[in-house]
PDB file of C-alpha atoms in Angstrom:
ATOM      1  CA  MET Q  47      40.528  38.889  92.236  1.00 54.00           C
ATOM      2  CA  LYS Q  48      40.063  35.952  94.650  1.00 51.00           C
ATOM      3  CA  LYS Q  49      42.299  33.879  92.397  1.00 50.00           C
ATOM      4  CA  TYR Q  50      45.158  36.377  92.781  1.00 47.00           C
ATOM      5  CA  ILE Q  51      44.705  36.580  96.552  1.00 46.00           C
ATOM      6  CA  ALA Q  52      44.832  32.792  96.788  1.00 44.00           C
ATOM      7  CA  ILE Q  53      47.981  32.635  94.654  1.00 45.00           C
ATOM      8  CA  PHE Q  54      49.646  35.409  96.679  1.00 43.00           C
ATOM      9  CA  SER Q  55      48.749  33.667  99.964  1.00 45.00           C
ATOM     10  CA  PHE Q  56      50.152  30.371  98.696  1.00 44.00           C
ATOM     11  CA  ILE Q  57      53.399  32.023  97.624  1.00 43.00           C
ATOM     12  CA  LEU Q  58      53.706  33.947 100.907  1.00 43.00           C
ATOM     13  CA  PHE Q  59      53.091  30.972 103.196  1.00 45.00           C
ATOM     14  CA  GLY Q  60      55.128  28.659 100.984  1.00 43.00           C
ATOM     15  CA  THR Q  61      58.029  31.102 101.186  1.00 36.00           C
ATOM     16  CA  ILE Q  62      57.814  31.278 104.984  1.00 44.00           C
ATOM     17  CA  ALA Q  63      57.918  27.480 105.249  1.00 41.00           C
ATOM     18  CA  VAL Q  64      60.838  27.237 102.811  1.00 37.00           C
ATOM     19  CA  ALA Q  65      62.722  30.038 104.565  1.00 37.00           C
ATOM     20  CA  GLN Q  66      62.726  27.946 107.741  1.00 58.00           C
ATOM     21  CA  ASP Q  67      63.584  24.781 105.774  1.00 77.00           C
ATOM     22  CA  PHE Q  68      60.335  23.184 106.918  1.00 88.00           C
ATOM     23  CA  GLU Q  69      57.733  21.765 104.597  1.00 90.00           C
ATOM     24  CA  ALA Q  70      54.183  22.964 105.225  1.00 91.00           C
ATOM     25  CA  PRO Q  71      51.685  20.128 105.616  1.00 93.00           C
ATOM     26  CA  LYS Q  72      48.715  19.827 103.259  1.00 92.00           C
ATOM     27  CA  LYS Q  73      46.262  20.011 106.179  1.00 93.00           C
ATOM     28  CA  GLY Q  74      46.469  21.198 109.768  1.00 95.00           C
ATOM     29  CA  ALA Q  75      49.912  21.866 111.207  1.00 96.00           C
ATOM     30  CA  LYS Q  76      53.133  20.037 111.953  1.00 97.00           C
ATOM     31  CA  ILE Q  77      55.714  20.475 114.710  1.00 97.00           C
ATOM     32  CA  TYR Q  78      59.341  20.799 113.618  1.00 97.00           C
ATOM     33  CA  ALA Q  79      62.666  21.154 115.402  1.00 96.00           C
ATOM     34  CA  LYS Q  80      66.046  22.109 113.946  1.00 92.00           C
ATOM     35  CA  GLU Q  81      67.665  19.329 115.969  1.00 93.00           C
ATOM     36  CA  TYR Q  82      65.924  16.090 116.871  1.00 96.00           C
ATOM     37  CA  THR Q  83      68.728  14.888 119.173  1.00 96.00           C
ATOM     38  CA  ILE Q  84      69.563  17.248 122.010  1.00 96.00           C
ATOM     39  CA  SER Q  85      72.405  16.868 124.501  1.00 95.00           C
ATOM     40  CA  VAL Q  86      71.777  17.878 128.108  1.00 95.00           C
ATOM     41  CA  ASP Q  87      74.264  17.844 130.987  1.00 91.00           C
ATOM     42  CA  SER Q  88      72.733  16.316 134.099  1.00 88.00           C
ATOM     43  CA  ASP Q  89      71.968  18.973 136.721  1.00 80.00           C
ATOM     44  CA  ASN Q  90      71.870  21.670 133.990  1.00 85.00           C
ATOM     45  CA  GLU Q  91      69.366  23.170 131.556  1.00 92.00           C
ATOM     46  CA  THR Q  92      69.447  23.456 127.768  1.00 95.00           C
ATOM     47  CA  THR Q  93      67.188  25.405 125.431  1.00 96.00           C
ATOM     48  CA  PHE Q  94      66.056  24.541 121.925  1.00 97.00           C
ATOM     49  CA  ASP Q  95      63.457  25.765 119.424  1.00 97.00           C
ATOM     50  CA  LEU Q  96      60.235  24.251 118.135  1.00 97.00           C
ATOM     51  CA  TRP Q  97      58.133  25.564 115.244  1.00 97.00           C
ATOM     52  CA  LEU Q  98      54.506  24.944 114.407  1.00 96.00           C
ATOM     53  CA  VAL Q  99      54.250  25.068 110.612  1.00 97.00           C
ATOM     54  CA  ARG Q 100      50.714  25.566 109.343  1.00 96.00           C
ATOM     55  CA  SER Q 101      49.055  24.526 106.139  1.00 95.00           C
ATOM     56  CA  ARG Q 102      47.453  27.293 104.164  1.00 93.00           C
ATOM     57  CA  PHE Q 103      44.065  26.055 105.426  1.00 92.00           C
ATOM     58  CA  ALA Q 104      45.151  26.411 109.072  1.00 94.00           C
ATOM     59  CA  ARG Q 105      46.727  29.855 108.963  1.00 92.00           C
ATOM     60  CA  ARG Q 106      43.912  31.363 111.081  1.00 92.00           C
ATOM     61  CA  ALA Q 107      43.461  28.379 113.402  1.00 94.00           C
ATOM     62  CA  THR Q 108      44.300  28.636 117.072  1.00 94.00           C
ATOM     63  CA  PHE Q 109      46.727  26.068 118.444  1.00 95.00           C
ATOM     64  CA  MET Q 110      47.750  25.349 122.023  1.00 95.00           C
ATOM     65  CA  GLU Q 111      51.425  25.375 122.936  1.00 95.00           C
ATOM     66  CA  PRO Q 112      53.282  22.111 122.345  1.00 97.00           C
ATOM     67  CA  LYS Q 113      53.453  19.619 125.187  1.00 97.00           C
ATOM     68  CA  LEU Q 114      56.459  17.399 125.749  1.00 96.00           C
ATOM     69  CA  ILE Q 115      55.715  14.081 127.412  1.00 89.00           C
ATOM     70  CA  SER Q 116      58.516  12.067 128.990  1.00 88.00           C
ATOM     71  CA  SER Q 117      58.581   9.347 131.649  1.00 86.00           C
ATOM     72  CA  SER Q 118      62.330   9.780 132.160  1.00 89.00           C
ATOM     73  CA  GLY Q 119      62.143  12.628 134.677  1.00 91.00           C
ATOM     74  CA  LEU Q 120      63.184  15.336 132.206  1.00 94.00           C
ATOM     75  CA  THR Q 121      61.240  18.533 132.843  1.00 95.00           C
ATOM     76  CA  PHE Q 122      60.234  21.034 130.173  1.00 96.00           C
ATOM     77  CA  GLU Q 123      59.226  24.684 130.157  1.00 97.00           C
ATOM     78  CA  VAL Q 124      57.682  25.916 126.897  1.00 97.00           C
ATOM     79  CA  THR Q 125      57.632  29.660 126.139  1.00 97.00           C
ATOM     80  CA  GLN Q 126      55.939  31.167 123.110  1.00 96.00           C
ATOM     81  CA  ASP Q 127      57.939  33.729 121.129  1.00 96.00           C
ATOM     82  CA  GLU Q 128      56.337  37.166 121.512  1.00 94.00           C
ATOM     83  CA  ASN Q 129      57.055  38.080 117.877  1.00 95.00           C
ATOM     84  CA  ASN Q 130      56.066  34.783 116.217  1.00 95.00           C
ATOM     85  CA  LYS Q 131      53.093  32.831 117.553  1.00 94.00           C
ATOM     86  CA  ASP Q 132      54.347  29.652 115.850  1.00 96.00           C
ATOM     87  CA  HIS Q 133      57.825  29.672 117.415  1.00 97.00           C
ATOM     88  CA  TYR Q 134      58.460  28.207 120.858  1.00 97.00           C
ATOM     89  CA  VAL Q 135      61.574  28.138 123.022  1.00 97.00           C
ATOM     90  CA  VAL Q 136      61.798  25.034 125.194  1.00 97.00           C
ATOM     91  CA  THR Q 137      63.998  24.736 128.272  1.00 97.00           C
ATOM     92  CA  VAL Q 138      64.780  21.165 129.311  1.00 96.00           C
ATOM     93  CA  SER Q 139      66.171  20.270 132.715  1.00 95.00           C
ATOM     94  CA  ALA Q 140      67.891  16.963 133.457  1.00 93.00           C
ATOM     95  CA  LYS Q 141      68.177  17.449 137.213  1.00 89.00           C
ATOM     96  CA  ASP Q 142      68.223  14.083 139.006  1.00 86.00           C
ATOM     97  CA  VAL Q 143      68.014  12.171 135.698  1.00 90.00           C
ATOM     98  CA  GLU Q 144      70.460   9.323 135.127  1.00 91.00           C
ATOM     99  CA  THR Q 145      72.778   9.584 132.141  1.00 93.00           C
ATOM    100  CA  GLY Q 146      71.477   7.905 129.015  1.00 94.00           C
ATOM    101  CA  GLN Q 147      69.353   8.330 125.894  1.00 96.00           C
ATOM    102  CA  TYR Q 148      65.667   9.251 126.309  1.00 96.00           C
ATOM    103  CA  SER Q 149      62.843   9.817 123.836  1.00 95.00           C
ATOM    104  CA  THR Q 150      60.121  12.409 124.252  1.00 96.00           C
ATOM    105  CA  THR Q 151      56.904  12.865 122.333  1.00 96.00           C
ATOM    106  CA  VAL Q 152      55.963  16.415 121.290  1.00 97.00           C
ATOM    107  CA  SER Q 153      52.312  17.090 120.575  1.00 96.00           C
ATOM    108  CA  ALA Q 154      49.896  20.000 120.333  1.00 96.00           C
ATOM    109  CA  ARG Q 155      46.187  20.486 119.875  1.00 94.00           C
ATOM    110  CA  SER Q 156      43.959  22.892 118.071  1.00 93.00           C
ATOM    111  CA  THR Q 157      41.003  24.610 119.701  1.00 90.00           C
ATOM    112  CA  GLY Q 158      39.082  23.823 116.486  1.00 88.00           C
ATOM    113  CA  THR Q 159      39.051  21.025 113.950  1.00 91.00           C
ATOM    114  CA  GLN Q 160      42.635  21.334 112.670  1.00 92.00           C
ATOM    115  CA  LYS Q 161      44.968  18.410 113.453  1.00 95.00           C
ATOM    116  CA  VAL Q 162      48.598  18.722 114.507  1.00 95.00           C
ATOM    117  CA  VAL Q 163      51.235  16.168 113.533  1.00 95.00           C
ATOM    118  CA  GLY Q 164      53.656  15.859 116.431  1.00 95.00           C
ATOM    119  CA  THR Q 165      57.214  14.615 116.506  1.00 96.00           C
ATOM    120  CA  THR Q 166      59.636  12.682 118.689  1.00 96.00           C
ATOM    121  CA  LEU Q 167      62.819  14.137 120.134  1.00 97.00           C
ATOM    122  CA  SER Q 168      65.780  12.272 121.571  1.00 96.00           C
ATOM    123  CA  PHE Q 169      67.683  13.577 124.596  1.00 96.00           C
ATOM    124  CA  ASN Q 170      71.200  12.473 125.393  1.00 96.00           C
ATOM    125  CA  VAL Q 171      71.776  13.118 129.110  1.00 95.00           C
ATOM    126  CA  THR Q 172      75.501  13.288 129.856  1.00 93.00           C
ATOM    127  CA  PRO Q 173      77.303  13.518 133.209  1.00 91.00           C
ATOM    128  CA  SER Q 174      77.552  16.996 134.669  1.00 79.00           C
ATOM    129  CA  LYS Q 175      80.811  18.693 133.858  1.00 71.00           C
ATOM    130  CA  ALA Q 176      82.634  19.701 137.010  1.00 59.00           C
ATOM    131  CA  VAL Q 177      83.899  23.262 137.064  1.00 57.00           C
ATOM    132  CA  ALA Q 178      87.421  23.467 138.395  1.00 55.00           C
ATOM    133  CA  SER Q 179      88.005  26.129 140.994  1.00 53.00           C
ATOM    134  CA  LYS Q 180      91.181  28.093 141.375  1.00 57.00           C
ATOM    135  CA  ASP Q 181      92.802  28.109 144.815  1.00 53.00           C
ATOM    136  CA  GLY Q 182      89.677  26.772 146.549  1.00 53.00           C
ATOM    137  CA  GLU Q 183      87.426  29.590 145.318  1.00 53.00           C
TER     138      GLU Q 183
END
């Protein structure tokens, strides 16, 4: 019976990882993004998604929310999806950041022994687009 439960679990978690087009790691967890280069207008905010994909050995582990570390002045707000504990919505703000290309490291930790493989994202900060007003409005 344990053999069938193990096979079913492998199929279920393998299907979830494939459905998101992310490969599950052999151990621990790995952080994925749909886009690894994100464009942000200066003085505006942009949102994007991050996923924590778990190995079958880490499916019950507890992980902290991802942290984004940048020395460029970009600021990040990470919100966990209420319906999926492994999905995060990140809001990035480029207020007072000069235009250019910046890299940011994404990492997370486990409260136990499981390791998390982070990733690096690239942010392309572009000049703010002026909104034309009609008749001085």
